[in-house]
Coordinates of N, CA and C in Angstrom, one line a residue:
X292 N -9.2 3.0 17.5 CA -8.8 4.3 17.1 C -9.5 4.7 15.8
X293 N -10.1 5.8 15.6 CA -10.8 6.2 14.4 C -9.8 6.3 13.3
X294 N -10.3 5.9 12.1 CA -9.4 6.0 10.9 C -9.3 7.5 10.5
X295 N -8.1 7.9 10.0 CA -7.9 9.2 9.6 C -8.6 9.4 8.2
X296 N -9.1 10.6 8.0 CA -9.9 11.0 6.8 C -9.1 12.0 6.0
X297 N -9.0 11.7 4.7 CA -8.3 12.7 3.8 C -9.1 12.9 2.5
X298 N -8.9 14.0 2.0 CA -9.5 14.3 0.6 C -8.4 14.5 -0.3
X299 N -8.5 14.0 -1.5 CA -7.6 14.2 -2.6 C -8.3 14.8 -3.8
X300 N -7.9 16.0 -4.1 CA -8.5 16.7 -5.2 C -7.5 16.7 -6.5
X301 N -8.0 16.1 -7.5 CA -7.2 15.9 -8.7 C -6.7 14.5 -8.8
X302 N -7.2 13.7 -9.8 CA -6.8 12.3 -9.8 C -5.9 12.0 -11.0
X303 N -5.0 12.8 -11.3 CA -4.0 12.5 -12.3 C -3.1 11.4 -11.7
X304 N -1.9 11.2 -12.3 CA -1.0 10.2 -11.8 C -0.6 10.4 -10.4
X305 N -0.3 11.6 -10.0 CA 0.2 11.9 -8.7 C -1.0 11.7 -7.7
X306 N -2.1 12.4 -7.9 CA -3.2 12.3 -7.0 C -3.8 10.9 -6.8
X307 N -3.9 10.2 -7.9 CA -4.4 8.8 -7.8 C -3.5 8.0 -7.0
X308 N -2.2 8.1 -7.2 CA -1.2 7.4 -6.4 C -1.3 7.7 -4.9
X309 N -1.5 9.0 -4.6 CA -1.6 9.4 -3.2 C -2.9 8.8 -2.6
X310 N -4.0 8.9 -3.3 CA -5.3 8.4 -2.8 C -5.3 6.9 -2.6
X311 N -4.7 6.1 -3.5 CA -4.6 4.7 -3.4 C -3.7 4.3 -2.2
X312 N -2.6 5.0 -2.1 CA -1.7 4.7 -1.0 C -2.3 4.9 0.4
X313 N -3.0 6.0 0.5 CA -3.7 6.3 1.8 C -4.8 5.3 2.1
X314 N -5.5 4.9 1.1 CA -6.6 3.9 1.2 C -6.0 2.5 1.6
X315 N -4.9 2.2 1.0 CA -4.3 0.9 1.3 C -3.7 0.8 2.7
X316 N -3.4 2.0 3.3 CA -2.9 2.1 4.6 C -4.0 2.4 5.7
X317 N -5.3 2.1 5.3 CA -6.3 2.1 6.3 C -7.0 3.5 6.5
X318 N -6.7 4.5 5.6 CA -7.4 5.8 5.8 C -8.7 5.8 5.0
X319 N -9.6 6.7 5.5 CA -10.8 7.0 4.7 C -10.4 8.1 3.7
X320 N -10.7 7.8 2.4 CA -10.3 8.8 1.4 C -11.5 9.2 0.6
X321 N -11.6 10.5 0.4 CA -12.6 11.2 -0.5 C -11.8 11.6 -1.7
X322 N -12.0 11.0 -2.8 CA -11.3 11.3 -4.1 C -12.2 12.2 -5.0
X323 N -11.7 13.3 -5.5 CA -12.5 14.2 -6.3 C -11.7 14.6 -7.6
X324 N -12.5 14.6 -8.7 CA -11.9 15.0 -10.0 C -13.1 15.5 -10.8
X325 N -12.9 16.3 -11.8 CA -14.0 16.7 -12.7 C -14.2 15.8 -13.9
X326 N -13.3 14.8 -14.1 CA -13.4 13.9 -15.2 C -14.1 12.6 -14.7
X327 N -15.2 12.3 -15.3 CA -16.0 11.1 -14.9 C -15.2 9.8 -14.9
X328 N -14.4 9.6 -15.9 CA -13.6 8.4 -16.1 C -12.6 8.2 -14.9
X329 N -12.0 9.3 -14.5 CA -11.0 9.2 -13.4 C -11.7 8.8 -12.1
X330 N -12.9 9.4 -11.9 CA -13.7 9.1 -10.7 C -14.1 7.7 -10.7
X331 N -14.6 7.2 -11.8 CA -15.1 5.8 -11.9 C -13.9 4.8 -11.7
X332 N -12.8 5.2 -12.2 CA -11.6 4.3 -12.2 C -11.1 4.0 -10.8
X333 N -11.3 5.0 -9.9 CA -10.8 4.9 -8.5 C -11.9 4.5 -7.5
X334 N -13.2 4.6 -7.9 CA -14.3 4.5 -7.0 C -14.3 3.2 -6.1
X335 N -13.9 2.1 -6.7 CA -13.9 0.8 -5.9 C -12.8 0.7 -4.9
X336 N -11.8 1.7 -4.9 CA -10.6 1.6 -4.0 C -10.6 2.6 -2.9
X337 N -11.5 3.6 -2.9 CA -11.5 4.6 -1.9 C -12.9 4.6 -1.2
X338 N -13.0 5.4 -0.1 CA -14.2 5.5 0.6 C -15.3 6.1 -0.2
X339 N -15.0 7.3 -0.8 CA -16.0 8.0 -1.6 C -15.2 8.6 -2.8
X340 N -15.9 8.6 -3.9 CA -15.3 9.3 -5.1 C -16.4 10.1 -5.8
X341 N -16.1 11.4 -6.0 CA -17.1 12.3 -6.6 C -16.5 13.1 -7.8
X342 N -17.4 13.3 -8.7 CA -17.1 14.2 -9.8 C -17.5 15.6 -9.3
X343 N -16.6 16.6 -9.4 CA -16.9 18.0 -9.0 C -16.0 18.9 -9.7
X344 N -16.5 20.1 -10.0 CA -15.7 21.2 -10.5 C -14.9 21.8 -9.3
X345 N -13.7 21.5 -9.2 CA -12.9 22.0 -8.0 C -12.7 23.5 -8.0
X346 N -12.9 24.2 -9.1 CA -12.8 25.6 -9.1 C -14.1 26.3 -8.6
X347 N -15.1 25.5 -8.4 CA -16.4 26.0 -7.9 C -16.5 25.8 -6.3
X348 N -16.4 27.0 -5.6 CA -16.3 27.0 -4.2 C -17.5 26.3 -3.5
X349 N -18.7 26.5 -4.1 CA -19.9 25.9 -3.5 C -20.0 24.4 -3.7
X350 N -19.5 24.0 -4.8 CA -19.4 22.5 -5.1 C -18.5 21.9 -4.1
X351 N -17.4 22.5 -3.8 CA -16.4 22.0 -2.9 C -17.0 21.9 -1.5
X352 N -17.7 23.0 -1.1 CA -18.3 23.0 0.3 C -19.3 22.0 0.5
X353 N -20.0 21.6 -0.6 CA -21.1 20.6 -0.5 C -20.6 19.2 -0.3
X354 N -19.3 19.0 -0.4 CA -18.7 17.7 -0.2 C -18.5 17.3 1.3
X355 N -18.7 18.3 2.1 CA -18.5 18.1 3.6 C -17.1 17.8 4.0
X356 N -16.3 18.9 4.1 CA -14.9 18.8 4.3 C -14.5 19.0 5.8
X357 N -15.5 19.3 6.6 CA -15.2 19.8 8.0 C -14.5 18.8 8.9
X358 N -14.7 17.6 8.7 CA -14.1 16.6 9.6 C -12.8 15.9 9.1
X359 N -12.3 16.4 8.0 CA -11.1 15.8 7.5 C -9.8 16.1 8.3
X360 N -8.9 15.1 8.3 CA -7.6 15.3 9.0 C -6.6 16.0 8.1
X361 N -6.9 15.9 6.8 CA -6.0 16.6 5.8 C -6.5 16.5 4.4
X362 N -6.0 17.4 3.6 CA -6.4 17.4 2.2 C -5.1 17.5 1.3
X363 N -5.2 16.8 0.2 CA -4.1 16.9 -0.8 C -4.6 17.5 -2.1
X364 N -4.1 18.7 -2.4 CA -4.5 19.4 -3.6 C -3.6 19.0 -4.8
X365 N -4.0 17.9 -5.5 CA -3.0 17.3 -6.5 C -3.4 17.8 -7.9
X366 N -3.6 19.1 -8.0 CA -4.0 19.8 -9.3 C -2.8 20.7 -9.7
X367 N -2.1 20.3 -10.7 CA -0.9 21.0 -11.1 C -1.1 22.2 -12.0
X368 N -1.7 22.0 -13.1 CA -1.7 23.1 -14.2 C -2.9 24.0 -14.1
X369 N -4.0 23.6 -13.5 CA -5.2 24.4 -13.4 C -5.1 25.3 -12.1
X370 N -4.4 26.4 -12.3 CA -4.1 27.3 -11.1 C -5.4 27.7 -10.4
X371 N -6.4 28.1 -11.1 CA -7.7 28.5 -10.5 C -8.2 27.4 -9.6
X372 N -8.3 26.2 -10.1 CA -8.9 25.1 -9.3 C -8.0 24.8 -8.1
X373 N -6.7 24.8 -8.2 CA -5.9 24.4 -7.1 C -5.9 25.5 -6.0
X374 N -6.0 26.7 -6.4 CA -6.0 27.9 -5.5 C -7.4 27.8 -4.8
X375 N -8.5 27.6 -5.5 CA -9.8 27.6 -4.9 C -9.9 26.4 -3.9
X376 N -9.4 25.2 -4.3 CA -9.5 24.1 -3.4 C -8.7 24.3 -2.1
X377 N -7.5 25.0 -2.2 CA -6.7 25.3 -1.1 C -7.5 26.3 -0.1
X378 N -8.1 27.3 -0.7 CA -8.8 28.3 0.1 C -10.0 27.7 0.8
X379 N -10.8 26.9 0.1 CA -12.0 26.3 0.6 C -11.7 25.3 1.7
X380 N -10.7 24.5 1.5 CA -10.4 23.4 2.5 C -9.9 24.1 3.8
X381 N -9.1 25.2 3.7 CA -8.7 25.9 4.9 C -9.9 26.6 5.6
X382 N -10.8 27.2 4.8 CA -11.9 27.8 5.3 C -12.8 26.8 6.1
X383 N -12.8 25.6 5.6 CA -13.6 24.5 6.2 C -13.0 23.9 7.5
X384 N -11.8 24.5 7.8 CA -11.1 24.0 9.0 C -10.2 22.8 8.9
X385 N -9.9 22.4 7.6 CA -9.0 21.3 7.5 C -7.6 21.6 8.0
X386 N -7.1 20.9 9.0 CA -5.9 21.3 9.7 C -4.6 21.2 8.9
X387 N -4.6 20.3 7.9 CA -3.3 20.2 7.1 C -3.6 20.1 5.6
X388 N -3.1 21.0 4.9 CA -3.4 21.0 3.4 C -2.0 21.0 2.7
X389 N -1.8 19.9 1.9 CA -0.6 19.8 1.1 C -1.0 20.0 -0.3
X390 N -0.3 21.0 -1.0 CA -0.7 21.3 -2.4 C 0.4 21.1 -3.3
X391 N 0.0 20.6 -4.5 CA 1.0 20.4 -5.6 C 1.1 21.7 -6.4
X392 N 2.3 22.1 -6.7 CA 2.5 23.3 -7.5 C 3.1 23.0 -8.9
X393 N 2.8 23.8 -9.9 CA 3.3 23.6 -11.2 C 4.6 24.3 -11.4
X394 N 4.8 25.5 -10.7 CA 6.0 26.2 -10.8 C 6.2 27.1 -9.5
X395 N 7.2 27.8 -9.4 CA 7.5 28.6 -8.2 C 6.5 29.7 -7.9
X396 N 6.0 30.4 -8.9 CA 5.0 31.4 -8.7 C 3.7 30.7 -8.2
X397 N 3.3 29.7 -8.8 CA 2.1 28.9 -8.4 C 2.3 28.5 -6.9
X398 N 3.5 28.0 -6.6 CA 3.8 27.6 -5.2 C 3.7 28.7 -4.2
X399 N 4.2 29.9 -4.6 CA 4.1 31.1 -3.7 C 2.6 31.5 -3.5
X400 N 1.8 31.4 -4.5 CA 0.4 31.8 -4.4 C -0.3 30.8 -3.4
X401 N 0.0 29.5 -3.6 CA -0.6 28.5 -2.8 C -0.3 28.7 -1.3
X402 N 0.9 29.1 -1.0 CA 1.4 29.3 0.3 C 0.6 30.6 0.9
X403 N 0.4 31.6 0.1 CA -0.2 32.8 0.5 C -1.7 32.6 0.9
X404 N -2.3 31.6 0.1 CA -3.8 31.4 0.4 C -4.0 30.3 1.4
X405 N -2.9 29.8 2.1 CA -3.1 28.9 3.2 C -2.5 27.5 3.2
X406 N -1.9 27.1 2.1 CA -1.4 25.7 2.0 C -0.3 25.6 3.1
X407 N -0.4 24.5 3.9 CA 0.6 24.2 4.9 C 1.9 23.7 4.3
X408 N 1.8 23.0 3.2 CA 3.1 22.6 2.5 C 2.8 22.5 1.1
X409 N 3.8 23.0 0.3 CA 3.7 23.0 -1.2 C 4.8 22.1 -1.7
X410 N 4.5 21.2 -2.6 CA 5.5 20.3 -3.2 C 5.5 20.4 -4.7
X411 N 6.6 20.0 -5.2 CA 6.8 20.0 -6.7 C 7.2 18.6 -7.1
X412 N 6.3 17.7 -7.2 CA 6.6 16.3 -7.4 C 7.4 16.0 -8.6
X413 N 7.1 16.6 -9.8 CA 7.8 16.4 -11.0 C 9.3 16.8 -10.8
X414 N 9.5 18.0 -10.2 CA 10.8 18.5 -10.0 C 11.6 17.5 -9.1
X415 N 10.9 17.1 -8.0 CA 11.6 16.1 -7.1 C 12.0 14.8 -7.8
X416 N 11.1 14.3 -8.6 CA 11.3 13.1 -9.4 C 12.5 13.3 -10.3
X417 N 12.5 14.5 -10.9 CA 13.6 14.8 -11.9 C 15.0 14.8 -11.2
X418 N 15.0 15.4 -10.0 CA 16.3 15.4 -9.2 C 16.7 14.0 -8.9
X419 N 15.7 13.3 -8.4 CA 15.9 11.9 -8.0 C 16.4 11.0 -9.1
X420 N 15.8 11.1 -10.3 CA 16.2 10.4 -11.4 C 17.6 10.7 -11.9
X421 N 17.9 12.0 -11.9 CA 19.2 12.5 -12.4 C 20.3 12.0 -11.5
X422 N 20.1 12.0 -10.2 CA 21.1 11.6 -9.2 C 21.4 10.1 -9.4
X423 N 20.3 9.3 -9.6 CA 20.4 7.9 -9.8 C 21.3 7.6 -11.1
X424 N 21.0 8.4 -12.1 CA 21.7 8.1 -13.4 C 23.2 8.5 -13.2
X425 N 23.4 9.7 -12.6 CA 24.8 10.2 -12.5 C 25.6 9.2 -11.7
X426 N 25.1 8.8 -10.5 CA 25.9 7.9 -9.7 C 26.1 6.5 -10.3
X427 N 25.0 6.0 -10.9 CA 25.1 4.7 -11.4 C 25.1 3.6 -10.3
X428 N 25.2 4.0 -9.1 CA 25.3 3.1 -8.0 C 24.2 3.3 -6.9
X429 N 23.5 4.4 -7.0 CA 22.4 4.6 -6.1 C 21.2 3.8 -6.6
X430 N 20.7 2.9 -5.7 CA 19.5 2.1 -6.1 C 18.3 3.0 -6.1
X431 N 18.3 3.9 -5.1 CA 17.2 4.8 -4.9 C 17.6 6.1 -4.2
X432 N 17.0 7.2 -4.4 CA 17.3 8.4 -3.7 C 16.0 9.1 -3.3
X433 N 16.0 9.7 -2.1 CA 14.9 10.5 -1.6 C 15.5 11.8 -1.1
X434 N 15.2 12.9 -1.8 CA 15.7 14.2 -1.4 C 14.8 14.7 -0.2
X435 N 15.5 15.0 0.9 CA 14.8 15.5 2.1 C 14.8 17.0 2.2
X436 N 15.8 17.6 1.6 CA 15.9 19.1 1.5 C 16.8 19.4 0.4
X437 N 17.1 20.7 0.2 CA 18.0 21.0 -1.0 C 19.4 20.5 -0.8
X438 N 19.8 20.2 0.4 CA 21.2 19.7 0.7 C 21.3 18.4 1.4
X439 N 20.2 17.7 1.7 CA 20.2 16.5 2.5 C 19.3 15.5 1.8
X440 N 19.8 14.2 1.8 CA 19.1 13.2 1.1 C 19.2 11.8 1.9
X441 N 18.3 10.9 1.5 CA 18.5 9.5 2.0 C 18.7 8.7 0.7
X442 N 19.7 7.8 0.7 CA 19.9 7.0 -0.4 C 20.0 5.5 -0.1
X443 N 19.7 4.7 -1.0 CA 19.9 3.2 -0.9 C 21.1 2.9 -1.9
X444 N 22.1 2.3 -1.4 CA 23.3 2.1 -2.2 C 23.8 0.7 -2.1
X445 N 24.5 0.2 -3.1 CA 25.3 -1.0 -3.0 C 26.6 -0.7 -2.4
X446 N 27.3 -1.7 -1.9 CA 28.5 -1.4 -1.2 C 29.6 -0.8 -2.0
X447 N 30.1 0.4 -1.7 CA 31.2 1.1 -2.4 C 32.4 0.2 -2.3
X448 N 33.2 0.2 -3.4 CA 34.4 -0.7 -3.5 C 35.3 -0.5 -2.3
X449 N 35.5 0.7 -1.8 CA 36.5 0.9 -0.7 C 35.9 0.6 0.7
X450 N 34.6 0.1 0.7 CA 34.1 -0.3 2.0 C 34.3 -1.8 2.2
X451 N 34.5 -2.6 1.1 CA 34.5 -4.0 1.2 C 35.6 -4.5 2.2
X452 N 35.2 -5.4 3.1 CA 36.1 -5.9 4.1 C 36.3 -5.1 5.3
X453 N 35.7 -3.9 5.3 CA 35.9 -3.0 6.5 C 34.5 -2.9 7.2
X454 N 34.6 -2.6 8.5 CA 33.4 -2.5 9.3 C 33.0 -1.0 9.3
X455 N 31.7 -0.8 9.6 CA 31.2 0.6 9.7 C 32.0 1.4 10.8
X456 N 32.4 0.7 11.8 CA 33.2 1.4 12.8 C 34.6 1.9 12.2
X457 N 35.2 1.0 11.4 CA 36.5 1.4 10.8 C 36.3 2.5 9.8
X458 N 35.2 2.5 9.1 CA 34.9 3.5 8.1 C 34.7 4.9 8.7
X459 N 34.1 4.9 9.9 CA 33.9 6.1 10.6 C 33.2 7.2 9.8
X460 N 32.0 6.7 9.2 CA 31.3 7.5 8.2 C 30.7 8.8 8.8
X461 N 30.4 8.8 10.1 CA 29.9 10.0 10.7 C 30.8 11.2 10.6
X462 N 32.1 10.9 10.6 CA 33.1 12.0 10.5 C 33.0 12.7 9.1
X463 N 32.4 12.0 8.1 CA 32.2 12.5 6.8 C 30.8 13.1 6.6
X464 N 30.0 13.1 7.7 CA 28.6 13.6 7.6 C 27.6 12.6 7.0
X465 N 28.0 11.3 7.2 CA 27.1 10.3 6.7 C 26.6 9.4 7.9
X466 N 25.4 8.9 7.8 CA 24.8 8.1 8.9 C 24.1 6.9 8.3
X467 N 24.7 5.7 8.5 CA 24.1 4.5 8.0 C 22.9 4.1 8.9
X468 N 21.7 4.2 8.4 CA 20.6 3.9 9.3 C 20.0 2.5 9.2
X469 N 20.4 1.8 8.1 CA 20.0 0.4 8.0 C 20.8 -0.3 6.9
X470 N 20.7 -1.7 7.0 CA 21.3 -2.5 6.0 C 20.1 -3.4 5.5
X471 N 20.1 -3.7 4.2 CA 19.0 -4.5 3.7 C 19.6 -5.9 3.4
X472 N 18.8 -6.9 3.8 CA 19.1 -8.3 3.4 C 17.9 -8.8 2.6
X473 N 18.0 -8.7 1.3 CA 16.9 -9.0 0.5 C 15.8 -7.9 0.7
X474 N 14.6 -8.3 1.1 CA 13.6 -7.4 1.4 C 13.5 -7.0 2.9
X475 N 14.4 -7.7 3.7 CA 14.4 -7.5 5.1 C 15.3 -6.3 5.4
X476 N 14.8 -5.4 6.3 CA 15.6 -4.2 6.7 C 16.1 -4.4 8.1
X477 N 17.4 -4.3 8.2 CA 18.1 -4.4 9.5 C 18.5 -3.0 10.0
X478 N 17.7 -2.5 11.0 CA 18.0 -1.1 11.5 C 19.3 -1.2 12.4
X479 N 19.9 0.0 12.5 CA 21.2 0.1 13.3 C 22.0 -1.2 13.1
X480 N 22.6 -1.4 11.9 CA 23.4 -2.6 11.6 C 24.6 -2.7 12.5
X481 N 25.1 -3.9 12.7 CA 26.3 -4.2 13.6 C 27.5 -3.4 13.1
X482 N 28.0 -2.5 13.9 CA 29.1 -1.6 13.4 C 30.4 -2.4 13.2
X483 N 30.5 -3.6 13.8 CA 31.8 -4.4 13.7 C 31.7 -5.5 12.6
X484 N 30.6 -5.6 11.9 CA 30.5 -6.5 10.8 C 31.1 -6.0 9.5
X485 N 31.9 -6.8 8.9 CA 32.6 -6.3 7.6 C 31.6 -6.2 6.5
X486 N 31.8 -5.2 5.7 CA 30.9 -5.0 4.6 C 31.2 -5.9 3.4
X487 N 30.2 -6.5 2.8 CA 30.3 -7.5 1.8 C 30.0 -6.8 0.4
X488 N 30.5 -7.5 -0.7 CA 30.3 -6.9 -2.0 C 28.8 -6.7 -2.3
X489 N 27.9 -7.6 -1.9 CA 26.5 -7.5 -2.3 C 25.6 -6.9 -1.3
X490 N 26.2 -6.2 -0.3 CA 25.4 -5.6 0.8 C 24.7 -4.4 0.2
X491 N 23.6 -4.0 0.8 CA 22.8 -2.8 0.4 C 22.6 -2.0 1.7
X492 N 22.9 -0.7 1.6 CA 22.8 0.2 2.8 C 21.9 1.3 2.5
X493 N 21.2 1.8 3.6 CA 20.4 3.0 3.5 C 21.1 4.1 4.3
X494 N 21.4 5.2 3.7 CA 22.3 6.2 4.3 C 21.6 7.6 4.3
X495 N 21.8 8.3 5.3 CA 21.4 9.7 5.4 C 22.6 10.6 5.3
X496 N 22.5 11.7 4.6 CA 23.7 12.6 4.7 C 23.5 13.8 3.8
X497 N 24.5 14.7 3.9 CA 24.6 15.8 3.0 C 24.8 15.3 1.6
X498 N 24.2 16.0 0.6 CA 24.3 15.6 -0.8 C 25.7 15.6 -1.3
X499 N 26.5 16.6 -0.8 CA 27.9 16.6 -1.3 C 28.7 15.4 -0.8
X500 N 28.4 15.0 0.4 CA 29.1 13.8 1.0 C 28.6 12.5 0.3
X501 N 27.3 12.4 0.0 CA 26.8 11.3 -0.6 C 27.4 11.1 -2.1
X502 N 27.6 12.2 -2.8 CA 28.1 12.2 -4.1 C 29.5 11.7 -4.2
X503 N 30.2 11.8 -3.0 CA 31.6 11.4 -3.0 C 31.8 9.9 -2.7
X504 N 30.7 9.2 -2.4 CA 30.7 7.8 -2.0 C 31.5 6.9 -3.0
X505 N 31.3 7.2 -4.3 CA 31.9 6.4 -5.3 C 32.9 7.1 -6.1
X506 N 33.4 8.2 -5.5 CA 34.4 9.0 -6.3 C 35.8 8.5 -6.2
X507 N 36.1 7.7 -5.2 CA 37.5 7.2 -5.0 C 37.7 5.9 -5.8

């Protein structure tokens, strides 16, 4: 099966992380930034790395974007560059373009010019960090929508000694999708096994229900 091909425009912390993760997972990656040092820093880890002015439409077209499976526009504060990159990648027929936005207005513009998905990574990380701090018990949190998240949690006190069947979590809008044993993930854990103090669970649910896990 042919390797999937992606372009990443903008090699700041977010873009570099995306490019390296795609490359590590066997994808062909074209990494682009206007700063020479950032291009040189990633060149050994991706398929191609180029210095280019992303706000220059002709420079973008010269990179050969027609056969890409997707593009990630990881340029946050340079609105002109991120908008131009979004327009050109869609004009070149890239089927899926994910664009990073700096604020709501920027996000609306990116959607108008063709971005298939707009994300706000700093905002998402802020929400994630705040929830982890507030709960004190969430090991990790991934916000899936404004009202729905996936969390990794240590065993709540009132779960200890009870089975998932006894807890009947689905009636509270929660779904335990896995239990972790060290680094090993156990999907669909045994519903009749009693929860232990040092267990770790991965749970999907409404944010309101998740926030009540440790309220009792």
